PDB file of C-alpha atoms in Angstrom:
ATOM      1  CA  MET A   1      15.385 -67.319 -20.495  1.00 44.00           C
ATOM      2  CA  GLY A   2      12.030 -68.892 -21.336  1.00 42.00           C
ATOM      3  CA  TRP A   3      13.635 -71.730 -23.270  1.00 38.00           C
ATOM      4  CA  LEU A   4      15.549 -72.833 -20.160  1.00 38.00           C
ATOM      5  CA  TRP A   5      12.545 -72.952 -17.829  1.00 38.00           C
ATOM      6  CA  ARG A   6       9.192 -74.715 -17.520  1.00 38.00           C
ATOM      7  CA  ALA A   7       6.142 -74.267 -15.316  1.00 41.00           C
ATOM      8  CA  ASP A   8       5.526 -76.488 -12.266  1.00 43.00           C
ATOM      9  CA  ALA A   9       3.699 -79.734 -12.936  1.00 42.00           C
ATOM     10  CA  ASP A  10       0.703 -78.534 -10.894  1.00 46.00           C
ATOM     11  CA  GLY A  11       0.252 -75.613 -13.219  1.00 47.00           C
ATOM     12  CA  GLY A  12       2.426 -73.181 -11.289  1.00 49.00           C
ATOM     13  CA  THR A  13      -0.356 -71.537  -9.253  1.00 49.00           C
ATOM     14  CA  ASP A  14       2.146 -69.211  -7.668  1.00 53.00           C
ATOM     15  CA  GLY A  15       3.584 -68.254 -11.056  1.00 52.00           C
ATOM     16  CA  GLU A  16       7.043 -69.626 -10.185  1.00 53.00           C
ATOM     17  CA  GLU A  17       9.031 -71.673 -12.636  1.00 51.00           C
ATOM     18  CA  THR A  18      11.671 -74.336 -12.033  1.00 47.00           C
ATOM     19  CA  PRO A  19      14.746 -75.064 -14.118  1.00 46.00           C
ATOM     20  CA  ARG A  20      14.402 -77.727 -16.779  1.00 46.00           C
ATOM     21  CA  ARG A  21      16.926 -80.560 -16.467  1.00 43.00           C
ATOM     22  CA  ARG A  22      18.505 -81.547 -19.745  1.00 42.00           C
ATOM     23  CA  GLU A  23      18.352 -85.267 -20.355  1.00 47.00           C
ATOM     24  CA  LEU A  24      21.435 -86.753 -21.991  1.00 42.00           C
ATOM     25  CA  PRO A  25      20.772 -89.106 -24.917  1.00 45.00           C
ATOM     26  CA  ASP A  26      21.461 -92.783 -24.431  1.00 51.00           C
ATOM     27  CA  ASP A  27      24.507 -92.741 -26.726  1.00 47.00           C
ATOM     28  CA  THR A  28      26.244 -89.860 -24.916  1.00 38.00           C
ATOM     29  CA  ALA A  29      28.709 -92.136 -23.185  1.00 41.00           C
ATOM     30  CA  SER A  30      29.926 -93.634 -26.452  1.00 41.00           C
ATOM     31  CA  ASP A  31      30.291 -90.161 -27.969  1.00 40.00           C
ATOM     32  CA  MET A  32      32.358 -88.982 -25.003  1.00 33.00           C
ATOM     33  CA  GLU A  33      34.638 -91.974 -25.368  1.00 40.00           C
ATOM     34  CA  GLN A  34      35.136 -91.244 -29.058  1.00 38.00           C
ATOM     35  CA  TRP A  35      36.035 -87.582 -28.495  1.00 35.00           C
ATOM     36  CA  GLY A  36      38.359 -87.948 -25.559  1.00 39.00           C
ATOM     37  CA  GLY A  37      36.259 -88.925 -22.552  1.00 38.00           C
ATOM     38  CA  SER A  38      38.243 -92.135 -22.111  1.00 38.00           C
ATOM     39  CA  ASN A  39      41.148 -94.060 -23.575  1.00 39.00           C
ATOM     40  CA  ALA A  40      39.006 -95.472 -26.364  1.00 40.00           C
ATOM     41  CA  ALA A  41      40.876 -96.286 -29.570  1.00 42.00           C
ATOM     42  CA  PRO A  42      40.714 -93.552 -32.252  1.00 36.00           C
ATOM     43  CA  PRO A  43      38.510 -94.147 -35.300  1.00 38.00           C
ATOM     44  CA  GLU A  44      39.818 -95.224 -38.658  1.00 44.00           C
ATOM     45  CA  GLY A  45      42.027 -92.811 -40.605  1.00 40.00           C
ATOM     46  CA  ILE A  46      41.016 -90.937 -43.746  1.00 39.00           C
ATOM     47  CA  VAL A  47      43.148 -91.705 -46.785  1.00 42.00           C
ATOM     48  CA  THR A  48      43.853 -88.602 -48.866  1.00 46.00           C
ATOM     49  CA  GLY A  49      46.381 -88.704 -51.669  1.00 48.00           C
ATOM     50  CA  ASN A  50      49.630 -90.359 -50.600  1.00 47.00           C
ATOM     51  CA  SER A  51      49.129 -89.928 -46.864  1.00 49.00           C
ATOM     52  CA  GLU A  52      46.789 -91.217 -44.199  1.00 51.00           C
ATOM     53  CA  PHE A  53      45.482 -88.507 -41.908  1.00 49.00           C
ATOM     54  CA  GLU A  54      43.996 -89.689 -38.654  1.00 48.00           C
ATOM     55  CA  ALA A  55      40.435 -88.442 -38.245  1.00 48.00           C
ATOM     56  CA  ASN A  56      40.449 -88.018 -34.498  1.00 48.00           C
ATOM     57  CA  ARG A  57      40.251 -85.305 -31.910  1.00 45.00           C
ATOM     58  CA  PHE A  58      43.669 -83.903 -32.866  1.00 58.00           C
ATOM     59  CA  ASP A  59      42.607 -82.939 -36.416  1.00 81.00           C
ATOM     60  CA  MET A  60      40.553 -79.966 -35.320  1.00 91.00           C
ATOM     61  CA  VAL A  61      39.162 -77.061 -37.315  1.00 94.00           C
ATOM     62  CA  ARG A  62      41.557 -74.141 -36.906  1.00 94.00           C
ATOM     63  CA  PRO A  63      42.782 -71.147 -38.934  1.00 96.00           C
ATOM     64  CA  ILE A  64      44.700 -71.922 -42.117  1.00 97.00           C
ATOM     65  CA  THR A  65      48.328 -70.793 -42.207  1.00 96.00           C
ATOM     66  CA  GLN A  66      51.328 -71.120 -44.469  1.00 97.00           C
ATOM     67  CA  GLU A  67      53.145 -73.018 -41.721  1.00 96.00           C
ATOM     68  CA  ARG A  68      50.382 -75.633 -41.576  1.00 95.00           C
ATOM     69  CA  LEU A  69      50.433 -76.039 -45.343  1.00 96.00           C
ATOM     70  CA  GLY A  70      54.208 -76.492 -45.367  1.00 96.00           C
ATOM     71  CA  LEU A  71      53.988 -79.223 -42.734  1.00 94.00           C
ATOM     72  CA  LEU A  72      51.267 -80.978 -44.726  1.00 94.00           C
ATOM     73  CA  PHE A  73      53.423 -80.806 -47.856  1.00 95.00           C
ATOM     74  CA  ASP A  74      56.300 -82.338 -45.897  1.00 94.00           C
ATOM     75  CA  SER A  75      54.030 -85.193 -44.808  1.00 91.00           C
ATOM     76  CA  GLU A  76      53.195 -85.814 -48.479  1.00 90.00           C
ATOM     77  CA  GLY A  77      56.871 -85.789 -49.459  1.00 93.00           C
ATOM     78  CA  TRP A  78      56.434 -82.711 -51.652  1.00 94.00           C
ATOM     79  CA  THR A  79      59.298 -80.260 -52.055  1.00 95.00           C
ATOM     80  CA  TRP A  80      58.411 -76.604 -51.730  1.00 96.00           C
ATOM     81  CA  ARG A  81      59.996 -73.224 -51.191  1.00 97.00           C
ATOM     82  CA  ILE A  82      59.034 -69.672 -50.250  1.00 96.00           C
ATOM     83  CA  ASP A  83      59.505 -67.259 -53.144  1.00 94.00           C
ATOM     84  CA  SER A  84      60.526 -63.603 -53.018  1.00 93.00           C
ATOM     85  CA  ASP A  85      56.872 -62.571 -52.619  1.00 92.00           C
ATOM     86  CA  GLY A  86      56.519 -64.737 -49.532  1.00 95.00           C
ATOM     87  CA  ASP A  87      54.295 -67.330 -51.254  1.00 96.00           C
ATOM     88  CA  LEU A  88      54.694 -71.075 -50.881  1.00 97.00           C
ATOM     89  CA  CYS A  89      55.525 -72.581 -54.300  1.00 97.00           C
ATOM     90  CA  GLY A  90      56.255 -75.943 -55.891  1.00 97.00           C
ATOM     91  CA  PHE A  91      56.403 -77.650 -59.288  1.00 96.00           C
ATOM     92  CA  TRP A  92      54.146 -80.442 -60.535  1.00 96.00           C
ATOM     93  CA  GLU A  93      54.897 -81.908 -63.976  1.00 94.00           C
ATOM     94  CA  GLY A  94      57.065 -78.863 -64.612  1.00 95.00           C
ATOM     95  CA  HIS A  95      54.260 -76.357 -63.965  1.00 97.00           C
ATOM     96  CA  LEU A  96      54.680 -73.751 -61.244  1.00 97.00           C
ATOM     97  CA  PHE A  97      52.024 -73.723 -58.506  1.00 98.00           C
ATOM     98  CA  CYS A  98      51.834 -70.881 -55.978  1.00 97.00           C
ATOM     99  CA  PHE A  99      49.823 -71.156 -52.768  1.00 98.00           C
ATOM    100  CA  ARG A 100      48.774 -67.725 -51.530  1.00 97.00           C
ATOM    101  CA  PHE A 101      46.868 -66.645 -48.429  1.00 97.00           C
ATOM    102  CA  LEU A 102      44.618 -63.677 -49.150  1.00 96.00           C
ATOM    103  CA  GLY A 103      41.978 -61.651 -47.323  1.00 95.00           C
ATOM    104  CA  ASP A 104      42.019 -59.443 -44.245  1.00 96.00           C
ATOM    105  CA  SER A 105      42.705 -62.456 -42.030  1.00 95.00           C
ATOM    106  CA  ARG A 106      44.545 -64.467 -44.708  1.00 96.00           C
ATOM    107  CA  GLU A 107      41.587 -66.839 -44.679  1.00 97.00           C
ATOM    108  CA  VAL A 108      41.405 -67.408 -48.452  1.00 98.00           C
ATOM    109  CA  LEU A 109      43.635 -70.110 -49.918  1.00 98.00           C
ATOM    110  CA  SER A 110      44.385 -69.140 -53.521  1.00 98.00           C
ATOM    111  CA  ILE A 111      46.187 -71.771 -55.597  1.00 98.00           C
ATOM    112  CA  VAL A 112      47.555 -70.285 -58.826  1.00 97.00           C
ATOM    113  CA  ALA A 113      49.299 -72.349 -61.501  1.00 98.00           C
ATOM    114  CA  PHE A 114      51.294 -71.223 -64.546  1.00 97.00           C
ATOM    115  CA  MET A 115      51.433 -73.550 -67.544  1.00 97.00           C
ATOM    116  CA  LYS A 116      55.084 -74.155 -68.436  1.00 95.00           C
ATOM    117  CA  ASN A 117      54.569 -74.076 -72.219  1.00 94.00           C
ATOM    118  CA  LEU A 118      53.350 -71.114 -74.226  1.00 95.00           C
ATOM    119  CA  VAL A 119      50.481 -71.674 -76.641  1.00 96.00           C
ATOM    120  CA  PRO A 120      51.476 -70.318 -80.093  1.00 95.00           C
ATOM    121  CA  ILE A 121      49.864 -67.005 -80.979  1.00 94.00           C
ATOM    122  CA  GLU A 122      48.118 -68.431 -84.040  1.00 95.00           C
ATOM    123  CA  PHE A 123      45.964 -70.588 -81.736  1.00 96.00           C
ATOM    124  CA  GLY A 124      44.847 -67.584 -79.682  1.00 94.00           C
ATOM    125  CA  GLU A 125      41.194 -67.556 -80.727  1.00 96.00           C
ATOM    126  CA  ASP A 126      40.842 -71.318 -80.486  1.00 96.00           C
ATOM    127  CA  LEU A 127      42.508 -71.274 -77.052  1.00 97.00           C
ATOM    128  CA  ARG A 128      39.993 -68.788 -75.710  1.00 96.00           C
ATOM    129  CA  ASP A 129      37.096 -70.786 -77.134  1.00 96.00           C
ATOM    130  CA  PHE A 130      38.512 -73.927 -75.529  1.00 97.00           C
ATOM    131  CA  LEU A 131      38.802 -72.285 -72.109  1.00 97.00           C
ATOM    132  CA  GLN A 132      35.262 -70.937 -72.393  1.00 96.00           C
ATOM    133  CA  ALA A 133      33.996 -74.439 -73.137  1.00 96.00           C
ATOM    134  CA  TRP A 134      36.059 -75.801 -70.236  1.00 96.00           C
ATOM    135  CA  HIS A 135      34.420 -73.387 -67.817  1.00 96.00           C
ATOM    136  CA  GLY A 136      31.017 -74.508 -69.032  1.00 95.00           C
ATOM    137  CA  GLU A 137      31.809 -78.147 -68.250  1.00 94.00           C
ATOM    138  CA  PHE A 138      34.083 -78.058 -65.194  1.00 94.00           C
ATOM    139  CA  LEU A 139      33.908 -76.141 -61.928  1.00 92.00           C
ATOM    140  CA  TRP A 140      37.683 -75.978 -61.509  1.00 93.00           C
ATOM    141  CA  PRO A 141      40.057 -74.462 -62.267  1.00 97.00           C
ATOM    142  CA  LYS A 142      39.252 -70.955 -63.418  1.00 96.00           C
ATOM    143  CA  ALA A 143      41.628 -70.302 -66.308  1.00 97.00           C
ATOM    144  CA  TYR A 144      42.636 -67.245 -68.278  1.00 96.00           C
ATOM    145  CA  VAL A 145      45.332 -66.131 -70.710  1.00 96.00           C
ATOM    146  CA  ALA A 146      48.314 -63.874 -70.077  1.00 92.00           C
ATOM    147  CA  ASP A 147      49.492 -62.467 -73.401  1.00 86.00           C
ATOM    148  CA  GLN A 148      53.229 -62.608 -74.001  1.00 85.00           C
ATOM    149  CA  ASP A 149      55.289 -61.720 -77.073  1.00 85.00           C
ATOM    150  CA  GLU A 150      56.205 -65.340 -77.755  1.00 89.00           C
ATOM    151  CA  GLY A 151      52.730 -66.777 -77.169  1.00 93.00           C
ATOM    152  CA  ASP A 152      49.926 -67.123 -74.636  1.00 95.00           C
ATOM    153  CA  ARG A 153      50.545 -68.233 -71.070  1.00 96.00           C
ATOM    154  CA  VAL A 154      47.621 -70.082 -69.490  1.00 97.00           C
ATOM    155  CA  VAL A 155      47.088 -69.307 -65.811  1.00 97.00           C
ATOM    156  CA  ALA A 156      44.729 -71.374 -63.644  1.00 98.00           C
ATOM    157  CA  GLU A 157      43.266 -70.630 -60.214  1.00 97.00           C
ATOM    158  CA  VAL A 158      41.394 -72.540 -57.531  1.00 97.00           C
ATOM    159  CA  ASN A 159      40.284 -70.413 -54.562  1.00 97.00           C
ATOM    160  CA  ALA A 160      38.638 -71.428 -51.300  1.00 97.00           C
ATOM    161  CA  ASP A 161      37.456 -69.282 -48.394  1.00 97.00           C
ATOM    162  CA  TYR A 162      38.212 -70.793 -44.983  1.00 97.00           C
ATOM    163  CA  GLU A 163      36.859 -67.992 -42.811  1.00 96.00           C
ATOM    164  CA  TYR A 164      35.970 -70.478 -40.092  1.00 95.00           C
ATOM    165  CA  GLY A 165      39.111 -72.595 -40.436  1.00 96.00           C
ATOM    166  CA  ALA A 166      39.754 -76.097 -41.739  1.00 96.00           C
ATOM    167  CA  THR A 167      41.084 -79.457 -40.639  1.00 94.00           C
ATOM    168  CA  ASP A 168      44.313 -80.865 -42.045  1.00 92.00           C
ATOM    169  CA  ALA A 169      42.304 -83.376 -44.065  1.00 91.00           C
ATOM    170  CA  GLN A 170      40.222 -80.575 -45.597  1.00 93.00           C
ATOM    171  CA  LEU A 171      43.340 -78.624 -46.580  1.00 94.00           C
ATOM    172  CA  VAL A 172      44.920 -81.654 -48.218  1.00 92.00           C
ATOM    173  CA  GLN A 173      41.692 -82.406 -50.068  1.00 93.00           C
ATOM    174  CA  GLN A 174      41.571 -78.813 -51.361  1.00 95.00           C
ATOM    175  CA  VAL A 175      45.166 -78.988 -52.592  1.00 96.00           C
ATOM    176  CA  MET A 176      44.577 -82.388 -54.207  1.00 95.00           C
ATOM    177  CA  CYS A 177      41.530 -81.012 -56.002  1.00 95.00           C
ATOM    178  CA  ALA A 178      43.473 -78.015 -57.312  1.00 96.00           C
ATOM    179  CA  LEU A 179      46.405 -80.138 -58.479  1.00 96.00           C
ATOM    180  CA  ALA A 180      44.285 -82.800 -60.166  1.00 95.00           C
ATOM    181  CA  THR A 181      41.936 -80.458 -62.023  1.00 96.00           C
ATOM    182  CA  THR A 182      44.659 -78.014 -63.067  1.00 97.00           C
ATOM    183  CA  LEU A 183      46.958 -80.736 -64.376  1.00 96.00           C
ATOM    184  CA  GLN A 184      43.988 -82.210 -66.248  1.00 96.00           C
ATOM    185  CA  LEU A 185      43.513 -78.860 -67.991  1.00 97.00           C
ATOM    186  CA  PHE A 186      47.207 -78.405 -68.783  1.00 97.00           C
ATOM    187  CA  ARG A 187      47.500 -81.925 -70.228  1.00 96.00           C
ATOM    188  CA  ALA A 188      44.454 -81.322 -72.422  1.00 96.00           C
ATOM    189  CA  LEU A 189      46.004 -78.098 -73.742  1.00 97.00           C
ATOM    190  CA  GLU A 190      49.366 -79.735 -74.407  1.00 96.00           C
ATOM    191  CA  GLU A 191      47.673 -82.512 -76.346  1.00 95.00           C
ATOM    192  CA  ARG A 192      45.380 -80.160 -78.263  1.00 96.00           C
ATOM    193  CA  TYR A 193      48.163 -77.874 -79.449  1.00 96.00           C
ATOM    194  CA  GLY A 194      50.933 -80.440 -79.754  1.00 94.00           C
ATOM    195  CA  LEU A 195      53.167 -78.707 -77.246  1.00 91.00           C
ATOM    196  CA  ASP A 196      56.523 -80.405 -76.875  1.00 69.00           C
ATOM    197  CA  ASP A 197      57.531 -81.391 -73.378  1.00 60.00           C
ATOM    198  CA  ASP A 198      61.192 -80.498 -73.689  1.00 54.00           C
ATOM    199  CA  GLU A 199      61.871 -80.690 -69.972  1.00 48.00           C
ATOM    200  CA  GLY A 200      59.992 -83.940 -69.454  1.00 43.00           C
ATOM    201  CA  PRO A 201      57.550 -84.440 -66.613  1.00 43.00           C
ATOM    202  CA  GLY A 202      58.596 -82.624 -63.490  1.00 40.00           C
ATOM    203  CA  PRO A 203      59.177 -84.714 -60.368  1.00 34.00           C
ATOM    204  CA  ALA A 204      56.367 -84.796 -57.838  1.00 38.00           C
ATOM    205  CA  GLY A 205      56.508 -81.625 -55.830  1.00 38.00           C
ATOM    206  CA  GLY A 206      59.201 -80.136 -58.028  1.00 35.00           C
ATOM    207  CA  HIS A 207      62.455 -80.866 -56.190  1.00 31.00           C
ATOM    208  CA  GLN A 208      63.645 -77.464 -57.333  1.00 31.00           C
ATOM    209  CA  ARG A 209      64.108 -76.150 -53.805  1.00 30.00           C
ATOM    210  CA  GLY A 210      66.086 -72.955 -54.039  1.00 31.00           C
ATOM    211  CA  PHE A 211      65.461 -72.605 -57.785  1.00 30.00           C
ATOM    212  CA  ASP A 212      64.820 -68.978 -58.713  1.00 35.00           C
ATOM    213  CA  GLY A 213      61.924 -69.854 -60.989  1.00 34.00           C
ATOM    214  CA  PRO A 214      61.584 -70.352 -64.733  1.00 35.00           C
ATOM    215  CA  ALA A 215      63.020 -67.745 -67.082  1.00 36.00           C
ATOM    216  CA  TRP A 216      59.603 -66.489 -68.167  1.00 34.00           C
ATOM    217  CA  LEU A 217      58.709 -65.243 -64.685  1.00 36.00           C
ATOM    218  CA  PRO A 218      59.094 -61.456 -64.349  1.00 37.00           C
ATOM    219  CA  GLU A 219      61.906 -60.301 -62.136  1.00 40.00           C
ATOM    220  CA  ASN A 220      60.882 -58.723 -58.829  1.00 33.00           C
TER     221      ASN A 220
END
């Protein structure tokens, strides 16, 4: 309790101590108004992606959940679905993205993307060298190869631990980061290996609600 008390001004001859009064800083009143102490107008919003999220007292740090992510996707106009594994999924430029919640408390947001085109087997060694060089230059995404009979499937991951929760704006920023960096990688691979885009660019968010998934996905 020593940090809450101080000796009397006369030196405390009787050894007694009196409580220390905490002085509020001069700008306390303005801070209280900003965070709900009055009807002060909320601060400016934060623009993230296609939406404007209001940075005010309602966007609080709280546990991440699939329900929250779905609502944020709705606010962005992105179409999504829940697959048979219980993961939230959507398509961007024809590539499948899965948003998983891992960990004991489901506090880790794991965003996994599957490149829609297979890289021909003859480029296998060059593909692995390219991904190694990518990891040396970029922080995200982590990418690896899933061998298939017809070619190599590139899988990319961006993971973030939100043990202490996140605001809506932080979640959207994390998703935007994963989408942008992963699509950058997939476009570079398509250009490098001359992969034909037979399906054309997928609509934003997929719009394949209810679709059972591409044929190359293993059946559950």
